[in-house]
mmCIF file of C-alpha atoms and ligand atoms in Angstrom:
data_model
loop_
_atom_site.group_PDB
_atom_site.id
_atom_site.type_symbol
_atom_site.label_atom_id
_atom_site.label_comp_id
_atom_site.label_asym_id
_atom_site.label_seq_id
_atom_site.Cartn_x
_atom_site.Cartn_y
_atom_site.Cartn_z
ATOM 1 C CA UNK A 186 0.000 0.000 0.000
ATOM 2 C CA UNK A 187 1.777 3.160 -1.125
ATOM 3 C CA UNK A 188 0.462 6.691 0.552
ATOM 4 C CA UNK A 189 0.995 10.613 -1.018
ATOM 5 C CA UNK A 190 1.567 13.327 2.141
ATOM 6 C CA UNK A 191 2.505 16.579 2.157
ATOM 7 C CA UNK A 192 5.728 17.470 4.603
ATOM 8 C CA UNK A 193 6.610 20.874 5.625
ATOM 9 C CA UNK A 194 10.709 21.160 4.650
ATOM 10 C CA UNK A 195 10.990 24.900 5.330
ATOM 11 C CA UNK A 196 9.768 27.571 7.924
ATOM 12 C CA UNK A 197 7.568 30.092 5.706
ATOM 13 C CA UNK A 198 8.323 33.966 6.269
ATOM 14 C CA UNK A 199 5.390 35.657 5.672
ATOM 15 C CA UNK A 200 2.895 34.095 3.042
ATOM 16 C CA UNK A 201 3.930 30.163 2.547
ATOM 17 C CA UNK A 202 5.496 29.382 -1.415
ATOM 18 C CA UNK A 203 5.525 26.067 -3.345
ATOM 19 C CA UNK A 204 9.516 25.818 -1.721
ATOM 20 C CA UNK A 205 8.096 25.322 1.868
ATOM 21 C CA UNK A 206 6.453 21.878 1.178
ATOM 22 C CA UNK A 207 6.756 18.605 -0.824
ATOM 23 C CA UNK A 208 4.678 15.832 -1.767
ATOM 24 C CA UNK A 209 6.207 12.694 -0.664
ATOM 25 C CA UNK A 210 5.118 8.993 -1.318
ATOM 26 C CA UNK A 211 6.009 6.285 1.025
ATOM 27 C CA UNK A 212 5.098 2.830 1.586
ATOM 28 C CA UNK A 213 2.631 1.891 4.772
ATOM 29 C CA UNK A 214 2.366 -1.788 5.936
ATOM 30 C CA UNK A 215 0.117 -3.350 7.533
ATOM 31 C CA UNK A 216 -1.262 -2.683 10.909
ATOM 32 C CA UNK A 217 0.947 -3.679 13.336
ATOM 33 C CA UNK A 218 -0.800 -4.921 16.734
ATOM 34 C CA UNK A 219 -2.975 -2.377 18.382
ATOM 35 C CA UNK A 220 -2.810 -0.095 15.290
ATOM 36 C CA UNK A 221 -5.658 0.579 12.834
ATOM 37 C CA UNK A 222 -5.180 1.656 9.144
ATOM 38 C CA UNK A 223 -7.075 4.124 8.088
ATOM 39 C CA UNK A 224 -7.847 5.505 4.157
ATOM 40 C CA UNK A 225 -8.704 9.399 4.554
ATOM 41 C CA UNK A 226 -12.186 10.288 2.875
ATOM 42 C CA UNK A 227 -11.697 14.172 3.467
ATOM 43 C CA UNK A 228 -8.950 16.297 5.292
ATOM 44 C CA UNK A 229 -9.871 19.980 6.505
ATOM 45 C CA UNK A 230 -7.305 23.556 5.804
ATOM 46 C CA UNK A 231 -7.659 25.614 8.988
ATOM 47 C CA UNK A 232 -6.081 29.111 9.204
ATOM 48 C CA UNK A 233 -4.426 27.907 12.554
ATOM 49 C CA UNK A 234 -2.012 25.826 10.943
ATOM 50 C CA UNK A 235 -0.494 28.596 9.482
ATOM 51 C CA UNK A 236 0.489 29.331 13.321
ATOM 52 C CA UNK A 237 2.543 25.998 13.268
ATOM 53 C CA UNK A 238 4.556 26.300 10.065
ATOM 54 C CA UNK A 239 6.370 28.682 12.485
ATOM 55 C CA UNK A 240 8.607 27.790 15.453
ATOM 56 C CA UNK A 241 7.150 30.498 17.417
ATOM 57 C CA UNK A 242 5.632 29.133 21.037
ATOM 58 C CA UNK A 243 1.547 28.642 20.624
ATOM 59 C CA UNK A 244 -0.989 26.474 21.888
ATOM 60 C CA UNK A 245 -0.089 23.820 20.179
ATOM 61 C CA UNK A 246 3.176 22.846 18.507
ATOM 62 C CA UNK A 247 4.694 23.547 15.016
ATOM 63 C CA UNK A 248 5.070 21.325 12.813
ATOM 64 C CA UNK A 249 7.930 18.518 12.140
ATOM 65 C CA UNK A 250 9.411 19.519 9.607
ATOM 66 C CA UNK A 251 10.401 16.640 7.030
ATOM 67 C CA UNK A 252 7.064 14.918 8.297
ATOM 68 C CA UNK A 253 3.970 14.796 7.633
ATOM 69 C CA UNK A 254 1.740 17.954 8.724
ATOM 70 C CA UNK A 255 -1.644 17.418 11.020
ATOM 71 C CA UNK A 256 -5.314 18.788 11.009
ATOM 72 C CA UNK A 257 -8.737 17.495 10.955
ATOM 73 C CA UNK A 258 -9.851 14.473 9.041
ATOM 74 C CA UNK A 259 -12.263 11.688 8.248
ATOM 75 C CA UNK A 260 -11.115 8.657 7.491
ATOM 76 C CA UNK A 261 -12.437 5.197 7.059
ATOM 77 C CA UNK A 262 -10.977 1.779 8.200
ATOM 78 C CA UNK A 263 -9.452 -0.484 5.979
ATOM 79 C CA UNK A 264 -7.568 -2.672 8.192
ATOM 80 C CA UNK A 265 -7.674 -3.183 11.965
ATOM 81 C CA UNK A 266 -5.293 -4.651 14.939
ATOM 82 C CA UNK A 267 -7.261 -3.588 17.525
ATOM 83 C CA UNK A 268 -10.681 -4.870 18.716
ATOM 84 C CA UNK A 269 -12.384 -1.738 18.954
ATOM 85 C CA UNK A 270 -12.014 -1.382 15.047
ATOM 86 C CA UNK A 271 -13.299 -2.670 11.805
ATOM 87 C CA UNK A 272 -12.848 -2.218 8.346
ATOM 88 C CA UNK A 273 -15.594 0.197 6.907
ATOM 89 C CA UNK A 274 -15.753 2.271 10.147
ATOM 90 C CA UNK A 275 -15.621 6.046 10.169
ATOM 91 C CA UNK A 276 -13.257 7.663 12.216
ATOM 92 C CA UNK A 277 -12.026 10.858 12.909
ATOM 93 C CA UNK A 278 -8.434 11.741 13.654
ATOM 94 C CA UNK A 279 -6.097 14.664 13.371
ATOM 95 C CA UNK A 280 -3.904 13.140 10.772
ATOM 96 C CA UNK A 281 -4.979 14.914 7.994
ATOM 97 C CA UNK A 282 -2.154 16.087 4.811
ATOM 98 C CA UNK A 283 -1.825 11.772 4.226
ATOM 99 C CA UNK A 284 -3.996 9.431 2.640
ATOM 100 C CA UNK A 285 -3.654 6.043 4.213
ATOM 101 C CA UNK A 286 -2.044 5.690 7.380
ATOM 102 C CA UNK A 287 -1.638 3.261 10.405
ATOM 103 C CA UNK A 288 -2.469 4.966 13.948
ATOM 104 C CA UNK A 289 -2.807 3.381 17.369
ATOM 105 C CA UNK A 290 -6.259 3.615 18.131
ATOM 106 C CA UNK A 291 -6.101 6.015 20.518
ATOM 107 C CA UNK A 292 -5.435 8.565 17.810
ATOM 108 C CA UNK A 293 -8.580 7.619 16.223
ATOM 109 C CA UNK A 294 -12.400 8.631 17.345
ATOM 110 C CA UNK A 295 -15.658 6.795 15.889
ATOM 111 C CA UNK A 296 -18.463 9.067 13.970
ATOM 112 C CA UNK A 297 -21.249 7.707 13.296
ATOM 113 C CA UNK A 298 -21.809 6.968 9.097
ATOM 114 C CA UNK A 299 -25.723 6.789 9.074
ATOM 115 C CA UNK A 300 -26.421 9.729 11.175
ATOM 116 C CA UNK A 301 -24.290 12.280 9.094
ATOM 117 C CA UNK A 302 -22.461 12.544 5.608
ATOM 118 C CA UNK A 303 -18.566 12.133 6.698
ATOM 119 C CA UNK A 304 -17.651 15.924 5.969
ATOM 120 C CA UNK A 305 -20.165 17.501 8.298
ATOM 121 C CA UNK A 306 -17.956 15.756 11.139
ATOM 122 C CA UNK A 307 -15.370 18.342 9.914
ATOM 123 C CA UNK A 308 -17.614 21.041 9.778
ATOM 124 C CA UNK A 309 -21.113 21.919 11.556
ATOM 125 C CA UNK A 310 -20.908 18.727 13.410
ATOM 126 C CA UNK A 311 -17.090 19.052 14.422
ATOM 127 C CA UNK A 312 -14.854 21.387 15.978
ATOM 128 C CA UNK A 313 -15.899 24.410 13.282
ATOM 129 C CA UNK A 314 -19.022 24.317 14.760
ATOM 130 C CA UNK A 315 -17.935 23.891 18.432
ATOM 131 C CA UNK A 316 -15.802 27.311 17.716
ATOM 132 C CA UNK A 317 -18.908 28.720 16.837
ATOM 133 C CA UNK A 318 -21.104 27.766 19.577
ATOM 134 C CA UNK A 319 -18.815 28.363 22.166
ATOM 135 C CA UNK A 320 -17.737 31.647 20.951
ATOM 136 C CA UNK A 321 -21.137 32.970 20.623
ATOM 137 C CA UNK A 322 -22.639 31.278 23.777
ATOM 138 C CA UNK A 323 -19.739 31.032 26.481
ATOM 139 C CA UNK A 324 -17.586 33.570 25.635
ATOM 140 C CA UNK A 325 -19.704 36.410 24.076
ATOM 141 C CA UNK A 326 -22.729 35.069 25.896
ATOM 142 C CA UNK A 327 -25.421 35.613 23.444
ATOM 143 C CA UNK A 328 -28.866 36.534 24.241
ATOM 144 C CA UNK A 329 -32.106 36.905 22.366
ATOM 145 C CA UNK A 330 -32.041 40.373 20.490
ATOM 146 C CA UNK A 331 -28.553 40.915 20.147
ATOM 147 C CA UNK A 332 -26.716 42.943 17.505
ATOM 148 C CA UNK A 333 -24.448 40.420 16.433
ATOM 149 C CA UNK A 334 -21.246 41.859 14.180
ATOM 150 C CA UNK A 335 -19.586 38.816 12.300
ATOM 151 C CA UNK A 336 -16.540 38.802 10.255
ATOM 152 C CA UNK A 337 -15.309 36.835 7.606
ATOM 153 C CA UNK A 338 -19.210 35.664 8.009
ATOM 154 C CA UNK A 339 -18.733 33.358 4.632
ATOM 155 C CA UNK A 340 -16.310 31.144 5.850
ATOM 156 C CA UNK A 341 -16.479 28.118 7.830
ATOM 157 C CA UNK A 342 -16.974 29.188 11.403
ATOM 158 C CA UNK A 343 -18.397 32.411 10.379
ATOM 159 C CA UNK A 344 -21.515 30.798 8.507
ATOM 160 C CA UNK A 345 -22.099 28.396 11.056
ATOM 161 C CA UNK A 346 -21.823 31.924 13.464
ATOM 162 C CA UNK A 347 -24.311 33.479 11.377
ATOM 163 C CA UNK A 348 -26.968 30.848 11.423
ATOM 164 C CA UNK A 349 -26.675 30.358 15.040
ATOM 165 C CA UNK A 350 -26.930 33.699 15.724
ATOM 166 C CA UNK A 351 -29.916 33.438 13.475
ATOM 167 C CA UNK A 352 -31.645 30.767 14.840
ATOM 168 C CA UNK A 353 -31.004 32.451 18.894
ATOM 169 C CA UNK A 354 -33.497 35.584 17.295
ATOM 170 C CA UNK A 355 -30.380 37.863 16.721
ATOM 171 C CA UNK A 356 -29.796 40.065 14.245
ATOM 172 C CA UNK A 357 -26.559 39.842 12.399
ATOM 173 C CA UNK A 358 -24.608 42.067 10.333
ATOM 174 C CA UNK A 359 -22.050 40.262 8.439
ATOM 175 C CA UNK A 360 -18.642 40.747 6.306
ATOM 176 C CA UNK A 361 -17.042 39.415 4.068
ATOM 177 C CA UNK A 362 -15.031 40.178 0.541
ATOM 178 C CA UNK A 363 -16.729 40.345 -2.596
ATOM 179 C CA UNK A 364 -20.079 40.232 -4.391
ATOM 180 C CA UNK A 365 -20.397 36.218 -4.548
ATOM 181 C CA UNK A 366 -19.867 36.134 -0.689
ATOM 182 C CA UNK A 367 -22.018 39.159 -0.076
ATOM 183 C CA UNK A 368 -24.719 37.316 -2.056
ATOM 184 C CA UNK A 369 -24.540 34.149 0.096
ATOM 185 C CA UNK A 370 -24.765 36.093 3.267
ATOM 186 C CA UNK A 371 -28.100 37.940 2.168
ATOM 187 C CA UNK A 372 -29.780 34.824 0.069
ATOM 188 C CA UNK A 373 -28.189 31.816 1.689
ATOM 189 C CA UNK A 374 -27.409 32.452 5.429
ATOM 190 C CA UNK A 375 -30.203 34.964 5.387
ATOM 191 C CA UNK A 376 -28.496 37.830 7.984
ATOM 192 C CA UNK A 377 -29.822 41.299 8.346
ATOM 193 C CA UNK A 378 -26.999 43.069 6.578
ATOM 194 C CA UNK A 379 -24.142 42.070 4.727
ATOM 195 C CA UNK A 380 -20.897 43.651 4.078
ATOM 196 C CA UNK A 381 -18.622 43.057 0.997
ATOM 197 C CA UNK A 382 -15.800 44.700 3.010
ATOM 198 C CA UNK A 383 -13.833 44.370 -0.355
ATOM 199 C CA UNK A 384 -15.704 47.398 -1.963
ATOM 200 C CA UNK A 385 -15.469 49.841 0.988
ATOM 201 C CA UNK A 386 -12.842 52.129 1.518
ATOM 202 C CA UNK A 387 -13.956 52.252 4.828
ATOM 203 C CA UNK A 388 -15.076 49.739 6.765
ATOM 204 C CA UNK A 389 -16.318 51.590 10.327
ATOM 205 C CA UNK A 390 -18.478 53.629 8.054
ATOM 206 C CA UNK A 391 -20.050 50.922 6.284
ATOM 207 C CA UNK A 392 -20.408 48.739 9.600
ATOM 208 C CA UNK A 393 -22.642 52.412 10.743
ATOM 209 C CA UNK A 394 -24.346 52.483 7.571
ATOM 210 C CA UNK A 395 -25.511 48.762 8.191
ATOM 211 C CA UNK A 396 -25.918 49.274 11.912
ATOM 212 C CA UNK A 397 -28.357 52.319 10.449
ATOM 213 C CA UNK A 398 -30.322 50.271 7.712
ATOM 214 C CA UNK A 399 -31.366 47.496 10.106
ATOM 215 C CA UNK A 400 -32.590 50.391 12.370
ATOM 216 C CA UNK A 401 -30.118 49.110 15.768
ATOM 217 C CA UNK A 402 -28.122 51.810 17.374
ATOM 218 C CA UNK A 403 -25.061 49.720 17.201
ATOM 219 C CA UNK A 404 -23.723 46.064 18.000
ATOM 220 C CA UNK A 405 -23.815 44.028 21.039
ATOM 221 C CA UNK A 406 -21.572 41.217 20.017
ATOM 222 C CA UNK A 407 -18.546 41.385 17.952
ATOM 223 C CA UNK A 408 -17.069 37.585 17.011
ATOM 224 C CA UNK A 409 -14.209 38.068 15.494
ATOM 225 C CA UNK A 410 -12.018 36.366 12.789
ATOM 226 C CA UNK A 411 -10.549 38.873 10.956
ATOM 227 C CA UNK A 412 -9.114 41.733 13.876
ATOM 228 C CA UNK A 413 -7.538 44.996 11.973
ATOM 229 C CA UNK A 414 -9.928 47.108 10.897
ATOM 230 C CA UNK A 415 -12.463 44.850 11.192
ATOM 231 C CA UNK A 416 -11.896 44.984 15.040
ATOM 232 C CA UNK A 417 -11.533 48.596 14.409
ATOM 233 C CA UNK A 418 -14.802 49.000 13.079
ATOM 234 C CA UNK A 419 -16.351 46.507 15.538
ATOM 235 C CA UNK A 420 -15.220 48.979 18.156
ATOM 236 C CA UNK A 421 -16.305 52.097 16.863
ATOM 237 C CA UNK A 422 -19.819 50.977 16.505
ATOM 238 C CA UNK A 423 -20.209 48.750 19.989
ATOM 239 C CA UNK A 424 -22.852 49.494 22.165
ATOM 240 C CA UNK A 425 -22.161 50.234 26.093
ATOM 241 C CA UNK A 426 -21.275 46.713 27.826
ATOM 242 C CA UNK A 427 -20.965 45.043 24.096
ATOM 243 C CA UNK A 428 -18.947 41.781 24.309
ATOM 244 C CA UNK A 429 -16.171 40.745 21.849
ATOM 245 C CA UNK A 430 -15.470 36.974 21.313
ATOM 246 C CA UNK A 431 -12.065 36.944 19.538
ATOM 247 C CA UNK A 432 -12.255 33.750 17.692
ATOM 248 C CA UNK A 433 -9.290 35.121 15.041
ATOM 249 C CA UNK A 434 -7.670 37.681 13.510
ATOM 250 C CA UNK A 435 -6.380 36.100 10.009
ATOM 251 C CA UNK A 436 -5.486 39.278 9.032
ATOM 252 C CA UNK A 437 -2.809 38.884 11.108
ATOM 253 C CA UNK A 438 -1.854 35.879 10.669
ATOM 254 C CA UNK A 439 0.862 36.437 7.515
ATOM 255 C CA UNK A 440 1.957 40.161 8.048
ATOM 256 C CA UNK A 441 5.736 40.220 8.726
ATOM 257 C CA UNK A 442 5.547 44.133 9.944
ATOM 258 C CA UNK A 443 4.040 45.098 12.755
ATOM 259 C CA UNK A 444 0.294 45.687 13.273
ATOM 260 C CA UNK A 445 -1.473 48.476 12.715
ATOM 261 C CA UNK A 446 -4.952 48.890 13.897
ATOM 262 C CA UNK A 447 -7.323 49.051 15.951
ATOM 263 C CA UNK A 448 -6.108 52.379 17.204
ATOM 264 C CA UNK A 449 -9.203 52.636 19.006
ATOM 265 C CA UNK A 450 -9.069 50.570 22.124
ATOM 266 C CA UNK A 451 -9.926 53.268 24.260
ATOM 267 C CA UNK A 452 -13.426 52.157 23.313
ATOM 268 C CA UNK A 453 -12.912 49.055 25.660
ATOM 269 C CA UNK A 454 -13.246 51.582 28.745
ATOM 270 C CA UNK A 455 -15.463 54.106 27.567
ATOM 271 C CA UNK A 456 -17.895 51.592 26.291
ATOM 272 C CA UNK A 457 -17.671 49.186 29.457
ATOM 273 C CA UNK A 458 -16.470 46.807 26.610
ATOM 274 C CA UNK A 459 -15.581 42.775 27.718
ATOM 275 C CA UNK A 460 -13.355 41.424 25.352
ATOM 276 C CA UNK A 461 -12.047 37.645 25.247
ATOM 277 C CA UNK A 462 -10.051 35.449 23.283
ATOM 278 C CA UNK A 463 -10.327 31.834 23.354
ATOM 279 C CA UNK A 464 -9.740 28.724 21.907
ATOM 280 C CA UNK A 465 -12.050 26.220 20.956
ATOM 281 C CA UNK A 466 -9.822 23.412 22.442
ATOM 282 C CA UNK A 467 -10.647 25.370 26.003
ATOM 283 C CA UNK A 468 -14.212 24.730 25.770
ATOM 284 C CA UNK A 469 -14.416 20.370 24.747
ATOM 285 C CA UNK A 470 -16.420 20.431 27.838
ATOM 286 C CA UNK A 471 -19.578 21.964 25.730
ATOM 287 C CA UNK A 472 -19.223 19.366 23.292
ATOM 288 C CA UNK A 473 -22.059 17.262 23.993
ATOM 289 C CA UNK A 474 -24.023 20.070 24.362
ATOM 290 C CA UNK A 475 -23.039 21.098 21.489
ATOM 291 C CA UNK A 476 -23.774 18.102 19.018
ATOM 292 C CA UNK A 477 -27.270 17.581 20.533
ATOM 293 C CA UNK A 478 -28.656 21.187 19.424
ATOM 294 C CA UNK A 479 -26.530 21.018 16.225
ATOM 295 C CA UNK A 480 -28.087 17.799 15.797
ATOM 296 C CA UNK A 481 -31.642 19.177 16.292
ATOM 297 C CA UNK A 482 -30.708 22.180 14.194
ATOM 298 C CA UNK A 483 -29.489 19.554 11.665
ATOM 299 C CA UNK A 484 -32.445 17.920 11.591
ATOM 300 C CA UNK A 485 -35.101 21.182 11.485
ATOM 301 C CA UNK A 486 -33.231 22.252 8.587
ATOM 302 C CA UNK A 487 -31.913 25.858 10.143
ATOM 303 C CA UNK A 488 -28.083 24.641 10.022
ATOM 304 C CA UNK A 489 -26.474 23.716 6.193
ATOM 305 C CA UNK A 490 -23.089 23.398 5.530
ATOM 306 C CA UNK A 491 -21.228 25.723 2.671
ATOM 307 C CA UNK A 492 -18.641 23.331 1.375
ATOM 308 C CA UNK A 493 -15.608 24.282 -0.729
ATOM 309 C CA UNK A 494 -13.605 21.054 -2.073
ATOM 310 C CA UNK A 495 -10.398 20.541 -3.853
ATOM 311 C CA UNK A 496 -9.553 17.143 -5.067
ATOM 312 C CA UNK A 497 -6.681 15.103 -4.392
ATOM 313 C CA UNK A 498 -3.969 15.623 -1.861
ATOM 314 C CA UNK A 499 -2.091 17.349 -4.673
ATOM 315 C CA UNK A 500 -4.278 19.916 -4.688
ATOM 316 C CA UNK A 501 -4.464 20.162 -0.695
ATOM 317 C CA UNK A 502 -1.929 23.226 -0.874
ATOM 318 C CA UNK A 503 -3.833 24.994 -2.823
ATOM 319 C CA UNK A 504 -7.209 24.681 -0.887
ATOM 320 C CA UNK A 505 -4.809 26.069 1.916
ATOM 321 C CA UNK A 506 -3.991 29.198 0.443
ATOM 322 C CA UNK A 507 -7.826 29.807 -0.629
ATOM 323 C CA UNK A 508 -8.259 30.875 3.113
ATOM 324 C CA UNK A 509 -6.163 33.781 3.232
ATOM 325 C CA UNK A 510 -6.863 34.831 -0.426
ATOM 326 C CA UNK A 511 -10.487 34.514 0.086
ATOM 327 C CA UNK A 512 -11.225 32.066 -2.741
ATOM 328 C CA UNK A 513 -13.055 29.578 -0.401
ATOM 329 C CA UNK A 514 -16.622 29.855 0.645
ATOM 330 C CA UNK A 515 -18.045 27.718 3.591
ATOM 331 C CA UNK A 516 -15.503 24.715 4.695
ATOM 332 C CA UNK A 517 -12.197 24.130 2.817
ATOM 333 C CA UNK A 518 -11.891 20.546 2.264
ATOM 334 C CA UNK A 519 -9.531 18.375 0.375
ATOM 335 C CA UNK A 520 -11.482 15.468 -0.768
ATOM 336 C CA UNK A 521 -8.599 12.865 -0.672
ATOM 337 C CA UNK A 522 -10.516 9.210 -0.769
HETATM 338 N N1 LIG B 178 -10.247 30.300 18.429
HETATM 339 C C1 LIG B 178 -10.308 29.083 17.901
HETATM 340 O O1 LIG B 178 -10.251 28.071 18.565
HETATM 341 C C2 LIG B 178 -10.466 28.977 16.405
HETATM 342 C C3 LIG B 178 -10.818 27.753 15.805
HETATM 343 C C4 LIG B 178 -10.994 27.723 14.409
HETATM 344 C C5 LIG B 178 -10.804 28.878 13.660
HETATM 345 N N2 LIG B 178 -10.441 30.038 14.303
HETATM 346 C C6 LIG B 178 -10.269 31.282 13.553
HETATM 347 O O2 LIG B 178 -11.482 31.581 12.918
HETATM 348 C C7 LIG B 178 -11.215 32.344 11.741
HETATM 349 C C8 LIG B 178 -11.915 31.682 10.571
HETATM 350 O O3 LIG B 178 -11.359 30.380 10.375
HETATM 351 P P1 LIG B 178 -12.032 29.364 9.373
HETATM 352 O O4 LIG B 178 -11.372 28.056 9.555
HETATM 353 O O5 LIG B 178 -13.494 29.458 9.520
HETATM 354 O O6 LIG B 178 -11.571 29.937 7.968
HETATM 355 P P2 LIG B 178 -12.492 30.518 6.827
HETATM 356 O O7 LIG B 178 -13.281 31.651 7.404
HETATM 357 O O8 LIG B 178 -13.237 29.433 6.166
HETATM 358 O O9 LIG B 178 -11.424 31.076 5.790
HETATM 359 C C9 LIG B 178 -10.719 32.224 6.104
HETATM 360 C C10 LIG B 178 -11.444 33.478 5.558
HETATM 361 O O10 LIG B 178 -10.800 34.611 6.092
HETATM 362 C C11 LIG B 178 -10.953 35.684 5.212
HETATM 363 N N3 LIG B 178 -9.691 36.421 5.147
HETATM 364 C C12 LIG B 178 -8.470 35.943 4.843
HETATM 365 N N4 LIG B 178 -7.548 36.918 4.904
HETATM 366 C C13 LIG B 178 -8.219 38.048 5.248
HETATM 367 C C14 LIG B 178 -7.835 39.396 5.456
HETATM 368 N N5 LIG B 178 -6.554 39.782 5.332
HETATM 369 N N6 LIG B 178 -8.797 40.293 5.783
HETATM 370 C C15 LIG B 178 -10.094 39.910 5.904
HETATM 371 N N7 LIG B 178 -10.516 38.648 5.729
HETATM 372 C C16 LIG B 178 -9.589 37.733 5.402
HETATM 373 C C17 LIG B 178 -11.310 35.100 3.836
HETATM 374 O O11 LIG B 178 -12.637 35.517 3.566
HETATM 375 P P3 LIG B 178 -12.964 36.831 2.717
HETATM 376 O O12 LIG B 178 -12.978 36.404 1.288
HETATM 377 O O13 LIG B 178 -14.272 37.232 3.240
HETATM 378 O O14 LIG B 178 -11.864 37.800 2.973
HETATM 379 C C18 LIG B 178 -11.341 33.597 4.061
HETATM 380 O O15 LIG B 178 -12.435 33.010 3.425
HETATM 381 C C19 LIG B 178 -9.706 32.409 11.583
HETATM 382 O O16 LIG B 178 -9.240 33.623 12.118
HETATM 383 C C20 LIG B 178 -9.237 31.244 12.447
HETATM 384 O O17 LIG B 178 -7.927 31.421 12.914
HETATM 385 C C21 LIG B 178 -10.268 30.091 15.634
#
């Protein structure tokens, strides 16, 4: 059995090039005792991983380099030594970037097949939609009638976001860049107001021009992916005791100079503002929680998934850098089975 995985060889600086990574084929055996072998179905791009490319100390660690990278995948079995395993069943692991590999089983979780298809368990159903949920609920703690600001609203957590918010009676103004994802924000996800924040010079006067259409005096809750001027804008148009989830701030995440808004934190004070980061990995606890109302939500129809795929782990790279130049829409997958 032969396997394709991509290997980091080279720290990026700044935006990652072809030169950082290779695409390397190696042999994988069979299952040795208490290890299951598992055929990836689909493998999920997060903006996070961008975080470990880089030595720098974060909540999780880089990446090896000359081996494969991690993230989020579904998998199935296709051979088993341990008894908790069998060929055909779904699993979820963290071993994403391969195709086929051998795991002990520990590595490996169980999803159920019949309940969902296999890539909502990397979307909705799976730690994208935790990030949601326990941004909006723990961290922002969202109530009925909240203004509800969301950024990069088109993407993967910030759809799911949006139709929670929804679905809670909020009202939510959204953003993201350009008229296709402006579109899906109005006619898809159905939000109050939507923001192509690609088309506005500004982007604290078209959060007040929204803020003024849907007839609020300004936002309540800010959940945050983006953080420069988003956060800037956010800010400027918070009500008194508004809360601020900071989920991300991809913005950030590949500028090699430093940072250079908001320049309006003062607004934290003035405005009685609470404003927390957190990550989803924190918050496990909710989980089960979690997959019961996303289950429900599931089932009433309120909660779809967006999906963007690529095909083929040679084409993983790519769906990668669609995050940060905005050519994705929903969750970035990398069909790979
Ligand atoms: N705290 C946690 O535990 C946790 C967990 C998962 C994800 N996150 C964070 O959540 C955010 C969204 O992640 P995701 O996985 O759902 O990705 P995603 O939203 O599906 O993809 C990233 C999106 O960010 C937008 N973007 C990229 N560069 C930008 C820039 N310079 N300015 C404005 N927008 C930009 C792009 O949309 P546009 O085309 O609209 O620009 C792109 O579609 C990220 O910040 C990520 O780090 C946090």
């Amino acid at each position: 059995m032969q396997s394709r995985e991509i290997q980091l060889i080279r720290r990026p600086v700044g935006t990652p090039v072809a030169e950082d990574f290779a695409l390397v084929t190696r042999d994988v055996p069979p299952p040795a005792p208490g290890e299951v072998q598992v055929r990836n179905l689909y493998m999920a791009v997060d903006p996070a991983m961008r975080g470990r490319m880089s030595d720098a100390a974060s909540y999780v660690p880089p990446f090896v380099l000359e081996a494969p990278m991690e993230g989020p995948a579904i998998g199935e079995v296709t051979a088993s030594a341990h008894p908790d395993f069998k060929p055909g069943d779904l699993v979820f692991s963290r071993l994403g970037w391969r195709e086929v590999f051998n795991a002990p089983a520990e590595a490996l979780q169980h999803r159920d097949a019949a309940a969902l298809p296999p890539s909502a368990y990397l979307g909705f159903a799976g730690s994208t939609g935790l990030t949601a949920y326990a941004g909006l609920f723990r961290i922002a703690q969202l109530r009925e009638g909240d203004v509800v600001f969301i950024s990069a609203a088109s993407g993967a957590v910030g759809s799911i976001a949006c139709q929670i918010a929804r679905i809670k009676g909020c009202k939510v103004i959204a953003a993201a860049g350009g008229p296709r994802k402006k579109a899906f924000l109005e006619e898809v996800l159905g939000v109050d107001a939507a923001i192509d924040y690609k088309a506005e010079p500004n982007l604290t006067k078209a959060l007040a021009r929204a803020v003024k259409a849907i007839g609020v005096t300004g936002i309540d809750v800010n959940f945050e992916n983006v953080g420069g001027d988003h956060l800037q804008a956010a800010l400027a148009l918070a009500n008194k005791h508004a809360r601020f989830a900071i989920c991300g701030m991809i913005s950030q995440y590949n500028v090699t100079d430093a940072p250079t808004v908001p320049k309006n934190l003062t607004a934290l004070m003035t405005k009685s503002i609470r404003m927390e980061g957190y990550i989803v990995l924190d918050h496990m606890d909710l989980e089960a929680q979690f997959l019961t109302d996303m289950t429900a939500w599931h089932k009433a129809g309120l909660i779809r998934q967006a999906e963007t795929i690529h095909e083929g782990i040679d084409h993983a790279l790519d769906a990668f850098h669609g995050l940060f130049s905005g050519d994705n829409l929903g969750r970035t997958l990398v069909k790979l089975g």
